């Protein structure tokens, strides 16, 4: 595994060869729900305009790109790790497991895997960790969009189940509104019990 910071266009050209997969995660920081990862192998002959780090795109734009990625990419796969797995393994190891699941779910075996961030798990093929890769490499941008939309939809479903928590607004992140809901309504089965605010709410 190589960790690449400040990647140059030359380095991008060197590592973006063959059926390489971009991988990203969403949901390491929230107090509730799964950590969600995605792996995407794009089709160089069917480019997608407007790919970027999902955090820099509006919800409407993400939804449009989500549909395009599903239609145009050679392979798309989503992986996740549950709150129980997060509590058992810790968030870092659960995220790595979810990434492995996403890559294992691709219907094309990737020649290499490019991960946003500073570390990668073992995928059984060459991998590179690329700092800020979600804004630099289209396949990672695509993975960040898929993971973000999937997790946001999971939070919207949770919001319908538990309307008093406001998950549709804060998506489970540790906001003032979420803390107040925890204090008032208590901890849900889907909360991550190993995260300090949740643990304190249980006490």
PDB file of C-alpha atoms in Angstrom:
ATOM      1  CA  UNK A   1       0.000   0.000   0.000  1.00  0.00           C
ATOM      2  CA  UNK A   2       1.264   3.457  -0.901  1.00  0.00           C
ATOM      3  CA  UNK A   3       0.004   6.647   0.730  1.00  0.00           C
ATOM      4  CA  UNK A   4       0.017   9.551  -1.718  1.00  0.00           C
ATOM      5  CA  UNK A   5      -0.334  13.193  -0.658  1.00  0.00           C
ATOM      6  CA  UNK A   6      -0.507  16.061  -3.136  1.00  0.00           C
ATOM      7  CA  UNK A   7      -0.885  13.706  -6.081  1.00  0.00           C
ATOM      8  CA  UNK A   8       0.376  15.054  -9.416  1.00  0.00           C
ATOM      9  CA  UNK A   9      -1.372  14.593 -12.781  1.00  0.00           C
ATOM     10  CA  UNK A  10       1.554  12.344 -13.777  1.00  0.00           C
ATOM     11  CA  UNK A  11       0.953  10.102 -10.743  1.00  0.00           C
ATOM     12  CA  UNK A  12      -2.766   9.986 -11.535  1.00  0.00           C
ATOM     13  CA  UNK A  13      -1.966   8.809 -15.070  1.00  0.00           C
ATOM     14  CA  UNK A  14       0.427   6.160 -13.704  1.00  0.00           C
ATOM     15  CA  UNK A  15      -1.986   4.602 -11.199  1.00  0.00           C
ATOM     16  CA  UNK A  16      -5.295   5.048 -13.062  1.00  0.00           C
ATOM     17  CA  UNK A  17      -4.784   2.137 -15.421  1.00  0.00           C
ATOM     18  CA  UNK A  18      -6.817  -0.979 -16.170  1.00  0.00           C
ATOM     19  CA  UNK A  19      -9.998  -1.711 -14.221  1.00  0.00           C
ATOM     20  CA  UNK A  20      -9.047   0.296 -11.137  1.00  0.00           C
ATOM     21  CA  UNK A  21     -11.692   0.808  -8.461  1.00  0.00           C
ATOM     22  CA  UNK A  22     -12.257   4.011  -6.504  1.00  0.00           C
ATOM     23  CA  UNK A  23     -13.338   3.523  -2.878  1.00  0.00           C
ATOM     24  CA  UNK A  24     -14.674   5.969  -0.288  1.00  0.00           C
ATOM     25  CA  UNK A  25     -16.671   5.895   2.944  1.00  0.00           C
ATOM     26  CA  UNK A  26     -19.399   7.986   4.522  1.00  0.00           C
ATOM     27  CA  UNK A  27     -20.516   7.953   8.125  1.00  0.00           C
ATOM     28  CA  UNK A  28     -17.503   7.567  10.371  1.00  0.00           C
ATOM     29  CA  UNK A  29     -18.523  10.531  12.539  1.00  0.00           C
ATOM     30  CA  UNK A  30     -22.251   9.971  13.207  1.00  0.00           C
ATOM     31  CA  UNK A  31     -23.541   8.504  16.460  1.00  0.00           C
ATOM     32  CA  UNK A  32     -26.012   6.165  14.761  1.00  0.00           C
ATOM     33  CA  UNK A  33     -26.385   3.832  11.798  1.00  0.00           C
ATOM     34  CA  UNK A  34     -24.024   1.995   9.504  1.00  0.00           C
ATOM     35  CA  UNK A  35     -20.727   3.223   8.149  1.00  0.00           C
ATOM     36  CA  UNK A  36     -21.262   2.959   4.378  1.00  0.00           C
ATOM     37  CA  UNK A  37     -18.612   2.436   1.700  1.00  0.00           C
ATOM     38  CA  UNK A  38     -18.754   2.210  -2.067  1.00  0.00           C
ATOM     39  CA  UNK A  39     -16.449   0.852  -4.756  1.00  0.00           C
ATOM     40  CA  UNK A  40     -16.799   2.042  -8.358  1.00  0.00           C
ATOM     41  CA  UNK A  41     -15.068   1.044 -11.581  1.00  0.00           C
ATOM     42  CA  UNK A  42     -15.809   3.707 -14.191  1.00  0.00           C
ATOM     43  CA  UNK A  43     -16.015   3.148 -17.937  1.00  0.00           C
ATOM     44  CA  UNK A  44     -13.379   5.353 -19.653  1.00  0.00           C
ATOM     45  CA  UNK A  45     -15.434   5.236 -22.881  1.00  0.00           C
ATOM     46  CA  UNK A  46     -18.572   6.522 -21.101  1.00  0.00           C
ATOM     47  CA  UNK A  47     -17.454   9.525 -19.009  1.00  0.00           C
ATOM     48  CA  UNK A  48     -19.635  11.234 -16.404  1.00  0.00           C
ATOM     49  CA  UNK A  49     -19.552  15.037 -16.214  1.00  0.00           C
ATOM     50  CA  UNK A  50     -19.452  16.876 -12.891  1.00  0.00           C
ATOM     51  CA  UNK A  51     -17.983  14.225 -10.571  1.00  0.00           C
ATOM     52  CA  UNK A  52     -16.539  15.691  -7.368  1.00  0.00           C
ATOM     53  CA  UNK A  53     -16.205  15.086  -3.647  1.00  0.00           C
ATOM     54  CA  UNK A  54     -19.807  14.409  -2.537  1.00  0.00           C
ATOM     55  CA  UNK A  55     -19.517  17.007   0.255  1.00  0.00           C
ATOM     56  CA  UNK A  56     -19.009  19.733  -2.380  1.00  0.00           C
ATOM     57  CA  UNK A  57     -22.188  18.866  -4.292  1.00  0.00           C
ATOM     58  CA  UNK A  58     -25.798  19.802  -3.575  1.00  0.00           C
ATOM     59  CA  UNK A  59     -28.216  17.021  -2.659  1.00  0.00           C
ATOM     60  CA  UNK A  60     -29.973  17.455  -6.021  1.00  0.00           C
ATOM     61  CA  UNK A  61     -26.689  17.170  -7.938  1.00  0.00           C
ATOM     62  CA  UNK A  62     -25.647  14.091  -5.921  1.00  0.00           C
ATOM     63  CA  UNK A  63     -28.956  12.377  -6.717  1.00  0.00           C
ATOM     64  CA  UNK A  64     -28.537  13.085 -10.453  1.00  0.00           C
ATOM     65  CA  UNK A  65     -24.952  11.812 -10.466  1.00  0.00           C
ATOM     66  CA  UNK A  66     -25.955   8.767  -8.394  1.00  0.00           C
ATOM     67  CA  UNK A  67     -28.307   7.680 -11.195  1.00  0.00           C
ATOM     68  CA  UNK A  68     -25.695   8.380 -13.893  1.00  0.00           C
ATOM     69  CA  UNK A  69     -23.011   6.401 -12.061  1.00  0.00           C
ATOM     70  CA  UNK A  70     -25.384   3.427 -11.716  1.00  0.00           C
ATOM     71  CA  UNK A  71     -26.109   3.594 -15.467  1.00  0.00           C
ATOM     72  CA  UNK A  72     -22.651   4.326 -16.865  1.00  0.00           C
ATOM     73  CA  UNK A  73     -20.074   2.700 -14.544  1.00  0.00           C
ATOM     74  CA  UNK A  74     -18.716  -0.747 -15.356  1.00  0.00           C
ATOM     75  CA  UNK A  75     -19.318  -1.881 -11.778  1.00  0.00           C
ATOM     76  CA  UNK A  76     -20.739  -0.370  -8.578  1.00  0.00           C
ATOM     77  CA  UNK A  77     -20.837  -2.017  -5.169  1.00  0.00           C
ATOM     78  CA  UNK A  78     -21.857  -0.829  -1.701  1.00  0.00           C
ATOM     79  CA  UNK A  79     -20.512  -2.228   1.568  1.00  0.00           C
ATOM     80  CA  UNK A  80     -21.352  -1.394   5.146  1.00  0.00           C
ATOM     81  CA  UNK A  81     -20.615  -2.230   8.756  1.00  0.00           C
ATOM     82  CA  UNK A  82     -23.355  -2.167  11.384  1.00  0.00           C
ATOM     83  CA  UNK A  83     -23.404  -0.287  14.690  1.00  0.00           C
ATOM     84  CA  UNK A  84     -22.796  -3.639  16.452  1.00  0.00           C
ATOM     85  CA  UNK A  85     -19.690  -4.245  14.307  1.00  0.00           C
ATOM     86  CA  UNK A  86     -18.521  -0.663  14.930  1.00  0.00           C
ATOM     87  CA  UNK A  87     -18.902  -1.199  18.689  1.00  0.00           C
ATOM     88  CA  UNK A  88     -17.043  -4.508  18.528  1.00  0.00           C
ATOM     89  CA  UNK A  89     -14.193  -3.563  16.167  1.00  0.00           C
ATOM     90  CA  UNK A  90     -13.973   0.270  16.593  1.00  0.00           C
ATOM     91  CA  UNK A  91     -14.911   2.691  13.813  1.00  0.00           C
ATOM     92  CA  UNK A  92     -11.591   2.498  11.932  1.00  0.00           C
ATOM     93  CA  UNK A  93     -11.548  -1.295  11.662  1.00  0.00           C
ATOM     94  CA  UNK A  94     -15.266  -1.419  10.871  1.00  0.00           C
ATOM     95  CA  UNK A  95     -14.691   1.083   8.050  1.00  0.00           C
ATOM     96  CA  UNK A  96     -11.857  -1.046   6.640  1.00  0.00           C
ATOM     97  CA  UNK A  97     -14.136  -4.117   6.785  1.00  0.00           C
ATOM     98  CA  UNK A  98     -16.903  -2.217   4.966  1.00  0.00           C
ATOM     99  CA  UNK A  99     -14.399  -1.190   2.269  1.00  0.00           C
ATOM    100  CA  UNK A 100     -13.345  -4.817   1.801  1.00  0.00           C
ATOM    101  CA  UNK A 101     -17.010  -5.790   1.467  1.00  0.00           C
ATOM    102  CA  UNK A 102     -17.610  -3.109  -1.171  1.00  0.00           C
ATOM    103  CA  UNK A 103     -14.623  -4.238  -3.273  1.00  0.00           C
ATOM    104  CA  UNK A 104     -15.550  -7.926  -2.856  1.00  0.00           C
ATOM    105  CA  UNK A 105     -19.023  -7.094  -4.197  1.00  0.00           C
ATOM    106  CA  UNK A 106     -17.765  -5.711  -7.530  1.00  0.00           C
ATOM    107  CA  UNK A 107     -18.705  -7.947 -10.459  1.00  0.00           C
ATOM    108  CA  UNK A 108     -15.354  -7.151 -12.117  1.00  0.00           C
ATOM    109  CA  UNK A 109     -12.159  -7.966 -10.218  1.00  0.00           C
ATOM    110  CA  UNK A 110     -10.245  -4.663 -10.044  1.00  0.00           C
ATOM    111  CA  UNK A 111      -6.622  -4.455 -11.171  1.00  0.00           C
ATOM    112  CA  UNK A 112      -5.971  -2.002  -8.312  1.00  0.00           C
ATOM    113  CA  UNK A 113      -7.901  -0.095  -5.652  1.00  0.00           C
ATOM    114  CA  UNK A 114      -7.605   3.651  -4.949  1.00  0.00           C
ATOM    115  CA  UNK A 115      -8.938   4.702  -1.542  1.00  0.00           C
ATOM    116  CA  UNK A 116      -9.684   8.206  -0.287  1.00  0.00           C
ATOM    117  CA  UNK A 117      -7.675   8.905   2.866  1.00  0.00           C
ATOM    118  CA  UNK A 118      -4.419   7.758   4.398  1.00  0.00           C
ATOM    119  CA  UNK A 119      -4.844   4.003   4.748  1.00  0.00           C
ATOM    120  CA  UNK A 120      -6.300   1.002   2.985  1.00  0.00           C
ATOM    121  CA  UNK A 121      -7.176  -2.509   4.143  1.00  0.00           C
ATOM    122  CA  UNK A 122      -5.895  -5.579   2.281  1.00  0.00           C
ATOM    123  CA  UNK A 123      -7.958  -6.070  -0.868  1.00  0.00           C
ATOM    124  CA  UNK A 124      -5.834  -8.864  -2.313  1.00  0.00           C
ATOM    125  CA  UNK A 125      -4.695  -6.513  -5.112  1.00  0.00           C
ATOM    126  CA  UNK A 126      -2.451  -3.451  -5.300  1.00  0.00           C
ATOM    127  CA  UNK A 127      -3.931  -0.481  -3.445  1.00  0.00           C
ATOM    128  CA  UNK A 128      -3.117   3.192  -2.926  1.00  0.00           C
ATOM    129  CA  UNK A 129      -4.394   5.557  -0.233  1.00  0.00           C
ATOM    130  CA  UNK A 130      -4.807   9.015  -1.730  1.00  0.00           C
ATOM    131  CA  UNK A 131      -5.231  11.965   0.621  1.00  0.00           C
ATOM    132  CA  UNK A 132      -8.167  14.133  -0.586  1.00  0.00           C
ATOM    133  CA  UNK A 133      -8.618  11.609  -3.400  1.00  0.00           C
ATOM    134  CA  UNK A 134     -12.371  12.196  -3.499  1.00  0.00           C
ATOM    135  CA  UNK A 135     -11.738  15.566  -5.155  1.00  0.00           C
ATOM    136  CA  UNK A 136      -8.905  14.400  -7.414  1.00  0.00           C
ATOM    137  CA  UNK A 137      -9.815  11.051  -8.961  1.00  0.00           C
ATOM    138  CA  UNK A 138     -13.178  10.530 -10.672  1.00  0.00           C
ATOM    139  CA  UNK A 139     -13.618   6.907  -9.555  1.00  0.00           C
ATOM    140  CA  UNK A 140     -13.160   7.936  -5.893  1.00  0.00           C
ATOM    141  CA  UNK A 141     -15.517  10.912  -6.392  1.00  0.00           C
ATOM    142  CA  UNK A 142     -18.099   8.498  -7.812  1.00  0.00           C
ATOM    143  CA  UNK A 143     -17.663   6.176  -4.812  1.00  0.00           C
ATOM    144  CA  UNK A 144     -18.094   9.093  -2.405  1.00  0.00           C
ATOM    145  CA  UNK A 145     -21.365  10.073  -4.143  1.00  0.00           C
ATOM    146  CA  UNK A 146     -22.752   6.515  -4.078  1.00  0.00           C
ATOM    147  CA  UNK A 147     -21.856   6.042  -0.395  1.00  0.00           C
ATOM    148  CA  UNK A 148     -23.267   9.453   0.597  1.00  0.00           C
ATOM    149  CA  UNK A 149     -26.606   8.978  -1.170  1.00  0.00           C
ATOM    150  CA  UNK A 150     -27.025   5.437   0.184  1.00  0.00           C
ATOM    151  CA  UNK A 151     -26.288   6.501   3.758  1.00  0.00           C
ATOM    152  CA  UNK A 152     -28.477   9.609   3.553  1.00  0.00           C
ATOM    153  CA  UNK A 153     -31.353   7.416   2.370  1.00  0.00           C
ATOM    154  CA  UNK A 154     -30.773   5.071   5.319  1.00  0.00           C
ATOM    155  CA  UNK A 155     -30.956   8.088   7.653  1.00  0.00           C
ATOM    156  CA  UNK A 156     -34.161   9.303   5.958  1.00  0.00           C
ATOM    157  CA  UNK A 157     -35.701   5.858   6.550  1.00  0.00           C
ATOM    158  CA  UNK A 158     -34.628   6.049  10.207  1.00  0.00           C
ATOM    159  CA  UNK A 159     -36.184   9.528  10.394  1.00  0.00           C
ATOM    160  CA  UNK A 160     -39.537   8.075   9.329  1.00  0.00           C
ATOM    161  CA  UNK A 161     -39.227   5.380  11.982  1.00  0.00           C
ATOM    162  CA  UNK A 162     -38.180   7.808  14.743  1.00  0.00           C
ATOM    163  CA  UNK A 163     -39.461  11.286  13.684  1.00  0.00           C
ATOM    164  CA  UNK A 164     -38.653  12.889  17.052  1.00  0.00           C
ATOM    165  CA  UNK A 165     -34.868  12.551  16.458  1.00  0.00           C
ATOM    166  CA  UNK A 166     -34.627  14.713  13.305  1.00  0.00           C
ATOM    167  CA  UNK A 167     -32.318  12.335  11.434  1.00  0.00           C
ATOM    168  CA  UNK A 168     -33.444  13.761   8.075  1.00  0.00           C
ATOM    169  CA  UNK A 169     -31.739  17.035   9.080  1.00  0.00           C
ATOM    170  CA  UNK A 170     -28.504  16.039  10.865  1.00  0.00           C
ATOM    171  CA  UNK A 171     -28.059  12.534   9.361  1.00  0.00           C
ATOM    172  CA  UNK A 172     -27.008  11.181  12.765  1.00  0.00           C
ATOM    173  CA  UNK A 173     -24.018  13.479  13.243  1.00  0.00           C
ATOM    174  CA  UNK A 174     -23.313  14.806  16.757  1.00  0.00           C
ATOM    175  CA  UNK A 175     -25.254  18.070  16.544  1.00  0.00           C
ATOM    176  CA  UNK A 176     -26.991  20.035  19.301  1.00  0.00           C
ATOM    177  CA  UNK A 177     -30.380  18.770  18.057  1.00  0.00           C
ATOM    178  CA  UNK A 178     -29.159  15.157  18.164  1.00  0.00           C
ATOM    179  CA  UNK A 179     -27.798  15.569  21.717  1.00  0.00           C
ATOM    180  CA  UNK A 180     -31.111  17.060  22.824  1.00  0.00           C
ATOM    181  CA  UNK A 181     -33.064  14.181  21.249  1.00  0.00           C
ATOM    182  CA  UNK A 182     -30.763  11.659  22.979  1.00  0.00           C
ATOM    183  CA  UNK A 183     -31.311  13.361  26.337  1.00  0.00           C
ATOM    184  CA  UNK A 184     -35.071  13.559  25.852  1.00  0.00           C
ATOM    185  CA  UNK A 185     -35.895  10.265  24.122  1.00  0.00           C
ATOM    186  CA  UNK A 186     -32.965   7.998  24.977  1.00  0.00           C
ATOM    187  CA  UNK A 187     -30.704   5.683  22.998  1.00  0.00           C
ATOM    188  CA  UNK A 188     -32.056   3.684  20.038  1.00  0.00           C
ATOM    189  CA  UNK A 189     -31.005   0.138  19.050  1.00  0.00           C
ATOM    190  CA  UNK A 190     -29.295   1.670  15.976  1.00  0.00           C
ATOM    191  CA  UNK A 191     -27.073   3.989  18.042  1.00  0.00           C
ATOM    192  CA  UNK A 192     -23.343   3.245  18.317  1.00  0.00           C
ATOM    193  CA  UNK A 193     -22.991   2.369  22.011  1.00  0.00           C
ATOM    194  CA  UNK A 194     -19.188   2.743  22.017  1.00  0.00           C
ATOM    195  CA  UNK A 195     -19.362   6.424  21.012  1.00  0.00           C
ATOM    196  CA  UNK A 196     -18.958   8.623  24.063  1.00  0.00           C
ATOM    197  CA  UNK A 197     -22.122  10.812  23.737  1.00  0.00           C
ATOM    198  CA  UNK A 198     -24.233   7.652  23.348  1.00  0.00           C
ATOM    199  CA  UNK A 199     -22.469   5.907  26.239  1.00  0.00           C
ATOM    200  CA  UNK A 200     -23.038   8.971  28.430  1.00  0.00           C
ATOM    201  CA  UNK A 201     -26.732   9.116  27.435  1.00  0.00           C
ATOM    202  CA  UNK A 202     -27.070   5.463  28.507  1.00  0.00           C
ATOM    203  CA  UNK A 203     -25.581   6.240  31.909  1.00  0.00           C
TER     204      UNK A 203
END
